[in-house]
Amino acid sequence: MAASGGGGLQARVARLVSRQHGRPVLKPNKALVLADRVANRRIRRGEATCITEMSVMMACWKQNEFSERACAKEIQAFYACTAKAEAERKAKASLGSVEQTGTLTPRQALKLLQRYPNKKHET
């Protein structure tokens, strides 16, 4: 639908706004065009990683009176998990492409809107 172009969308909007079938469905108080700017909001962070490994490590500490020597295997598993998660985060941040997330960040959207501003439609 989005790849077919804006002609079909404009026709639908015109039909919804027209009074041809009685009362109009939509009563826009502003022009139905994209704004020139987007809100600069922070992107929500993903879910926490390595929670299971951290829980196992803390349970081991509690059972062994916080002895690091007795819980060396659990500590090593937690550090390995955090290193892997950090490497994945850095790799994802270095790519910084839209293909990875499927959405634009507010900064990327603003840059595109500045590069391709809206055409002023006269009604």
XYZ file of N, CA, C and O in Angstrom:
492
model
N 0.817 -1.170 0.000
C 0.000 0.000 0.000
C 0.869 1.246 0.000
O 0.632 2.173 -0.745
N 1.912 1.280 0.846
C 2.778 2.449 0.918
C 3.631 2.575 -0.337
O 3.995 3.663 -0.730
N 3.942 1.450 -0.972
C 4.781 1.491 -2.151
C 4.009 1.956 -3.377
O 4.588 2.315 -4.386
N 2.673 1.954 -3.321
C 1.880 2.319 -4.483
C 1.860 3.812 -4.721
O 1.376 4.267 -5.743
N 2.346 4.604 -3.797
C 2.407 6.040 -4.007
C 1.366 6.762 -3.193
O 0.538 6.172 -2.504
N 1.379 8.072 -3.271
C 0.490 8.893 -2.475
C -0.844 9.163 -3.138
O -1.739 9.722 -2.521
N -1.022 8.802 -4.431
C -2.263 9.091 -5.133
C -3.462 8.411 -4.512
O -4.524 9.014 -4.343
N -3.343 7.154 -4.156
C -4.453 6.428 -3.543
C -4.809 6.973 -2.180
O -5.974 7.071 -1.818
N -3.799 7.360 -1.431
C -4.024 7.924 -0.104
C -4.733 9.267 -0.211
O -5.665 9.543 0.537
N -4.293 10.093 -1.155
C -4.935 11.395 -1.338
C -6.394 11.222 -1.738
O -7.265 11.970 -1.283
N -6.677 10.219 -2.572
C -8.059 9.970 -2.984
C -8.909 9.539 -1.788
O -10.057 9.985 -1.637
N -8.370 8.690 -0.947
C -9.112 8.251 0.242
C -9.393 9.407 1.181
O -10.486 9.539 1.721
N -8.374 10.249 1.393
C -8.555 11.400 2.272
C -9.602 12.340 1.686
O -10.471 12.835 2.406
N -9.535 12.573 0.382
C -10.520 13.455 -0.261
C -11.927 12.890 -0.106
O -12.886 13.631 0.143
N -12.078 11.568 -0.222
C -13.395 10.945 -0.069
C -13.889 11.060 1.364
O -15.072 11.311 1.613
N -12.990 10.902 2.350
C -13.396 10.995 3.748
C -13.778 12.424 4.134
O -14.624 12.636 4.995
N -13.152 13.403 3.507
C -13.403 14.797 3.854
C -14.587 15.366 3.060
O -15.211 16.328 3.478
N -14.910 14.764 1.933
C -15.957 15.329 1.078
C -17.338 15.166 1.704
O -17.566 14.322 2.566
N -18.267 15.988 1.255
C -19.640 15.942 1.745
C -20.547 15.176 0.789
O -21.762 15.323 0.828
N -19.970 14.383 -0.060
C -20.733 13.684 -1.084
C -21.748 12.723 -0.474
O -22.860 12.597 -0.947
N -21.410 12.050 0.579
C -22.287 11.061 1.215
C -22.839 11.590 2.531
O -22.911 10.870 3.523
N -23.230 12.835 2.576
C -23.762 13.409 3.802
C -22.677 14.147 4.557
O -21.863 14.855 3.981
N -22.669 13.974 5.880
C -21.677 14.640 6.716
C -20.279 14.112 6.443
O -20.104 12.911 6.248
N -19.263 14.976 6.464
C -17.905 14.467 6.261
C -17.464 13.630 7.467
O -17.844 13.903 8.602
N -16.687 12.596 7.195
C -16.200 11.720 8.254
C -15.115 12.429 9.062
O -15.096 12.376 10.282
N -14.223 13.111 8.354
C -13.139 13.834 9.011
C -13.386 15.333 8.920
O -13.830 15.834 7.893
N -13.064 16.041 9.984
C -13.136 17.493 9.968
C -11.765 18.022 10.386
O -11.548 18.360 11.548
N -10.824 18.041 9.442
C -9.474 18.493 9.822
C -9.465 19.978 10.120
O -10.074 20.771 9.418
N -8.777 20.349 11.197
C -8.641 21.759 11.533
C -7.345 22.346 10.981
O -7.119 23.538 11.061
N -6.477 21.486 10.444
C -5.228 21.902 9.818
C -5.081 21.124 8.518
O -5.806 20.155 8.286
N -4.138 21.537 7.710
C -3.862 20.818 6.474
C -3.330 19.422 6.801
O -2.554 19.247 7.744
N -3.751 18.442 6.024
C -3.332 17.063 6.265
C -2.013 16.783 5.538
O -1.953 16.081 4.538
N -0.943 17.375 6.049
C 0.390 17.187 5.495
C 1.344 16.903 6.649
O 1.054 17.196 7.802
N 2.498 16.348 6.306
C 3.511 16.098 7.330
C 4.067 17.411 7.843
O 4.184 18.389 7.110
N 4.422 17.436 9.094
C 5.068 18.613 9.672
C 6.514 18.679 9.191
O 7.066 17.697 8.693
N 7.129 19.836 9.320
C 8.516 20.001 8.907
C 9.497 19.529 9.969
O 10.689 19.468 9.725
N 8.998 19.232 11.163
C 9.855 18.810 12.259
C 9.195 17.638 12.994
O 7.992 17.453 12.911
N 9.996 16.906 13.721
C 9.488 15.864 14.606
C 9.992 16.162 16.010
O 10.980 16.865 16.194
N 9.301 15.620 16.990
C 9.712 15.815 18.377
C 11.011 15.053 18.626
O 11.176 13.927 18.175
N 11.917 15.652 19.344
C 13.199 15.024 19.652
C 13.052 14.216 20.934
O 13.391 14.671 22.016
N 12.518 13.029 20.803
C 12.285 12.164 21.964
C 13.394 11.142 22.093
O 14.016 10.753 21.118
N 13.581 10.693 23.282
C 14.579 9.649 23.512
C 13.988 8.302 23.130
O 12.816 8.036 23.342
N 14.843 7.468 22.612
C 14.417 6.128 22.224
C 14.430 5.254 23.469
O 15.359 5.301 24.278
N 13.393 4.467 23.615
C 13.331 3.564 24.773
C 14.418 2.517 24.681
O 14.718 1.985 23.623
N 14.973 2.235 25.802
C 16.011 1.216 25.842
C 15.366 -0.163 25.774
O 14.223 -0.349 26.154
N 16.142 -1.118 25.318
C 15.653 -2.488 25.236
C 15.597 -3.126 26.613
O 15.889 -2.503 27.636
N 15.239 -4.364 26.626
C 15.135 -5.058 27.901
C 16.519 -5.357 28.462
O 17.514 -5.374 27.740
N 16.580 -5.578 29.748
C 17.848 -5.860 30.419
C 18.381 -7.219 29.983
O 17.624 -8.138 29.689
N 19.691 -7.316 29.931
C 20.324 -8.571 29.527
C 21.024 -9.195 30.733
O 21.321 -8.518 31.720
N 21.268 -10.467 30.640
C 22.048 -11.232 31.623
C 21.404 -11.275 33.012
O 22.098 -11.441 34.023
N 20.110 -11.132 33.087
C 19.420 -11.179 34.384
C 19.543 -12.570 35.011
O 19.779 -12.698 36.218
N 19.396 -13.593 34.201
C 19.474 -14.967 34.728
C 20.852 -15.246 35.310
O 20.969 -15.773 36.422
N 21.892 -14.875 34.560
C 23.255 -15.117 35.032
C 23.539 -14.349 36.316
O 24.192 -14.856 37.239
N 23.033 -13.115 36.395
C 23.250 -12.315 37.595
C 22.515 -12.931 38.786
O 23.056 -12.978 39.901
N 21.309 -13.436 38.570
C 20.549 -14.063 39.656
C 21.248 -15.315 40.170
O 21.321 -15.539 41.389
N 21.762 -16.128 39.249
C 22.481 -17.346 39.646
C 23.736 -16.981 40.436
O 24.048 -17.596 41.461
N 24.448 -15.958 39.983
C 25.666 -15.528 40.682
C 25.350 -15.033 42.091
O 26.030 -15.397 43.065
N 24.302 -14.237 42.226
C 23.946 -13.715 43.554
C 23.440 -14.815 44.481
O 23.727 -14.791 45.684
N 22.706 -15.784 43.929
C 22.254 -16.904 44.746
C 23.444 -17.724 45.243
O 23.473 -18.157 46.404
N 24.423 -17.895 44.373
C 25.638 -18.624 44.770
C 26.375 -17.870 45.867
O 26.841 -18.469 46.843
N 26.493 -16.557 45.702
C 27.141 -15.751 46.740
C 26.432 -15.896 48.080
O 27.058 -16.034 49.121
N 25.109 -15.855 48.037
C 24.344 -15.940 49.282
C 24.539 -17.301 49.955
O 24.673 -17.379 51.187
N 24.556 -18.365 49.149
C 24.726 -19.705 49.709
C 26.138 -19.905 50.270
O 26.326 -20.647 51.230
N 27.130 -19.283 49.653
C 28.527 -19.500 50.035
C 29.121 -18.320 50.800
O 30.338 -18.126 50.780
N 28.281 -17.537 51.462
C 28.708 -16.419 52.299
C 29.622 -15.458 51.540
O 30.673 -15.045 52.037
N 29.223 -15.139 50.307
C 29.890 -14.153 49.450
C 31.351 -14.486 49.171
O 32.205 -13.601 49.071
N 31.607 -15.762 49.009
C 32.945 -16.225 48.666
C 33.081 -16.243 47.141
O 32.383 -16.985 46.455
N 34.018 -15.438 46.622
C 34.212 -15.392 45.174
C 34.879 -16.656 44.660
O 34.661 -17.060 43.522
N 35.660 -17.286 45.470
C 36.347 -18.502 45.068
C 35.355 -19.641 44.824
O 35.487 -20.391 43.855
N 34.342 -19.740 45.664
C 33.352 -20.817 45.516
C 32.415 -20.574 44.332
O 31.837 -21.515 43.792
N 32.269 -19.323 43.923
C 31.329 -18.981 42.843
C 32.042 -18.504 41.583
O 31.478 -17.738 40.796
N 33.265 -18.951 41.376
C 34.055 -18.487 40.237
C 33.379 -18.828 38.906
O 33.401 -18.025 37.962
N 32.764 -20.006 38.814
C 32.119 -20.412 37.557
C 30.934 -19.495 37.230
O 30.773 -19.058 36.080
N 30.114 -19.159 38.224
C 28.953 -18.297 38.018
C 29.375 -16.864 37.668
O 28.772 -16.212 36.815
N 30.435 -16.390 38.345
C 30.939 -15.045 38.067
C 31.463 -14.970 36.635
O 31.197 -14.007 35.908
N 32.190 -15.997 36.229
C 32.733 -16.036 34.862
C 31.610 -16.072 33.829
O 31.695 -15.399 32.796
N 30.541 -16.817 34.110
C 29.401 -16.873 33.184
C 28.714 -15.503 33.061
O 28.336 -15.075 31.971
N 28.608 -14.801 34.191
C 28.004 -13.469 34.164
C 28.868 -12.497 33.376
O 28.366 -11.727 32.539
N 30.174 -12.499 33.605
C 31.065 -11.601 32.863
C 31.061 -11.919 31.366
O 31.107 -11.008 30.533
N 31.006 -13.203 31.018
C 30.951 -13.580 29.599
C 29.655 -13.079 28.960
O 29.661 -12.577 27.832
N 28.559 -13.180 29.675
C 27.272 -12.710 29.155
C 27.281 -11.201 28.952
O 26.822 -10.696 27.917
N 27.811 -10.458 29.925
C 27.838 -8.998 29.786
C 28.776 -8.560 28.663
O 28.472 -7.609 27.939
N 29.888 -9.261 28.485
C 30.806 -8.923 27.391
C 30.140 -9.167 26.038
O 30.273 -8.364 25.110
N 29.413 -10.279 25.934
C 28.713 -10.592 24.687
C 27.628 -9.554 24.403
O 27.485 -9.077 23.272
N 26.861 -9.169 25.419
C 25.799 -8.173 25.244
C 26.376 -6.819 24.864
O 25.827 -6.105 24.018
N 27.502 -6.442 25.456
C 28.151 -5.169 25.132
C 28.669 -5.175 23.700
O 28.546 -4.179 22.979
N 29.234 -6.296 23.271
C 29.723 -6.397 21.890
C 28.560 -6.281 20.894
O 28.684 -5.610 19.862
N 27.435 -6.923 21.201
C 26.263 -6.826 20.325
C 25.740 -5.394 20.277
O 25.361 -4.895 19.219
N 25.720 -4.708 21.418
C 25.239 -3.326 21.462
C 26.132 -2.407 20.644
O 25.657 -1.567 19.890
N 27.446 -2.593 20.764
C 28.377 -1.761 20.003
C 28.263 -2.032 18.510
O 28.336 -1.109 17.700
N 28.102 -3.294 18.137
C 27.968 -3.631 16.720
C 26.692 -3.012 16.144
O 26.692 -2.490 15.023
N 25.627 -3.052 16.910
C 24.360 -2.467 16.455
C 24.467 -0.952 16.356
O 23.957 -0.344 15.423
N 25.158 -0.325 17.303
C 25.310 1.128 17.283
C 26.232 1.577 16.157
O 26.019 2.639 15.563
N 27.243 0.781 15.838
C 28.171 1.171 14.778
C 27.507 1.105 13.411
O 27.846 1.886 12.525
N 26.572 0.171 13.232
C 25.865 0.101 11.953
C 24.971 1.318 11.785
O 25.003 1.977 10.752
N 24.150 1.606 12.793
C 23.310 2.793 12.786
C 22.389 2.898 11.593
O 21.991 3.986 11.216
N 22.056 1.801 10.976
C 21.227 1.859 9.771
C 19.777 1.572 10.095
O 19.448 0.983 11.113
N 18.910 1.971 9.210
C 17.472 1.777 9.386
C 17.110 0.309 9.212
O 16.165 -0.175 9.822
N 17.886 -0.434 8.420
C 17.561 -1.834 8.166
C 17.592 -2.672 9.437
O 16.892 -3.660 9.548
N 18.406 -2.290 10.403
C 18.521 -3.075 11.625
C 17.273 -2.959 12.491
O 16.794 -3.939 13.023
N 16.751 -1.754 12.666
C 15.629 -1.562 13.569
C 14.299 -1.456 12.856
O 13.272 -1.740 13.432
N 14.305 -1.002 11.610
C 13.061 -0.839 10.879
C 12.394 0.505 11.128
O 11.377 0.811 10.525
N 12.939 1.328 12.016
C 12.374 2.641 12.294
C 13.472 3.683 12.253
O 14.652 3.370 12.402
N 13.076 4.909 12.071
C 14.018 6.018 12.087
C 14.079 6.620 13.482
O 13.060 6.707 14.162
N 15.250 7.060 13.869
C 15.359 7.827 15.100
C 14.829 9.232 14.810
O 14.773 9.645 13.643
N 14.436 9.985 15.835
C 13.977 11.350 15.582
C 15.015 12.202 14.852
O 14.677 12.996 13.990
N 16.273 12.010 15.171
C 17.335 12.775 14.498
C 17.410 12.424 13.012
O 17.557 13.299 12.154
N 17.293 11.125 12.670
C 17.322 10.714 11.272
C 16.109 11.251 10.518
O 16.230 11.699 9.378
N 14.929 11.201 11.164
C 13.716 11.708 10.521
C 13.814 13.206 10.275
O 13.428 13.707 9.213
N 14.350 13.946 11.238
C 14.499 15.392 11.089
C 15.467 15.721 9.961
O 15.230 16.634 9.169
N 16.547 14.962 9.868
C 17.517 15.182 8.800
C 16.873 14.955 7.429
O 17.078 15.733 6.494
N 16.066 13.893 7.304
C 15.382 13.630 6.038
C 14.348 14.701 5.722
O 14.203 15.114 4.572
N 13.617 15.161 6.733
C 12.630 16.211 6.501
C 13.285 17.525 6.094
O 12.726 18.285 5.304
N 14.467 17.797 6.617
C 15.181 19.004 6.220
C 15.728 18.874 4.803
O 15.755 19.830 4.047
N 16.155 17.673 4.452
C 16.693 17.455 3.116
C 15.583 17.495 2.062
O 15.781 17.986 0.965
N 14.424 16.948 2.400
C 13.287 16.909 1.475
C 12.092 17.595 2.127
O 11.178 16.935 2.623
N 12.054 18.939 2.120
C 10.947 19.638 2.786
C 9.629 19.440 2.047
O 9.603 19.063 0.866
N 8.527 19.685 2.758
C 7.202 19.557 2.164
C 6.995 20.611 1.089
O 7.434 21.744 1.214
N 6.300 20.196 0.039
C 5.893 21.170 -0.970
C 4.680 21.887 -0.425
O 3.793 21.288 0.176
N 4.625 23.171 -0.630
C 3.494 23.955 -0.153
C 2.321 23.745 -1.095
O 2.372 24.065 -2.264
N 1.236 23.141 -0.566
C 0.042 22.881 -1.364
C -0.918 24.055 -1.195
O -1.229 24.452 -0.076
N -1.383 24.566 -2.296
C -2.364 25.642 -2.242
C -3.739 25.038 -2.465
O -3.942 24.229 -3.362
N -4.690 25.410 -1.608
C -6.039 24.879 -1.745
C -7.010 25.916 -2.194
O -6.817 27.068 -2.160
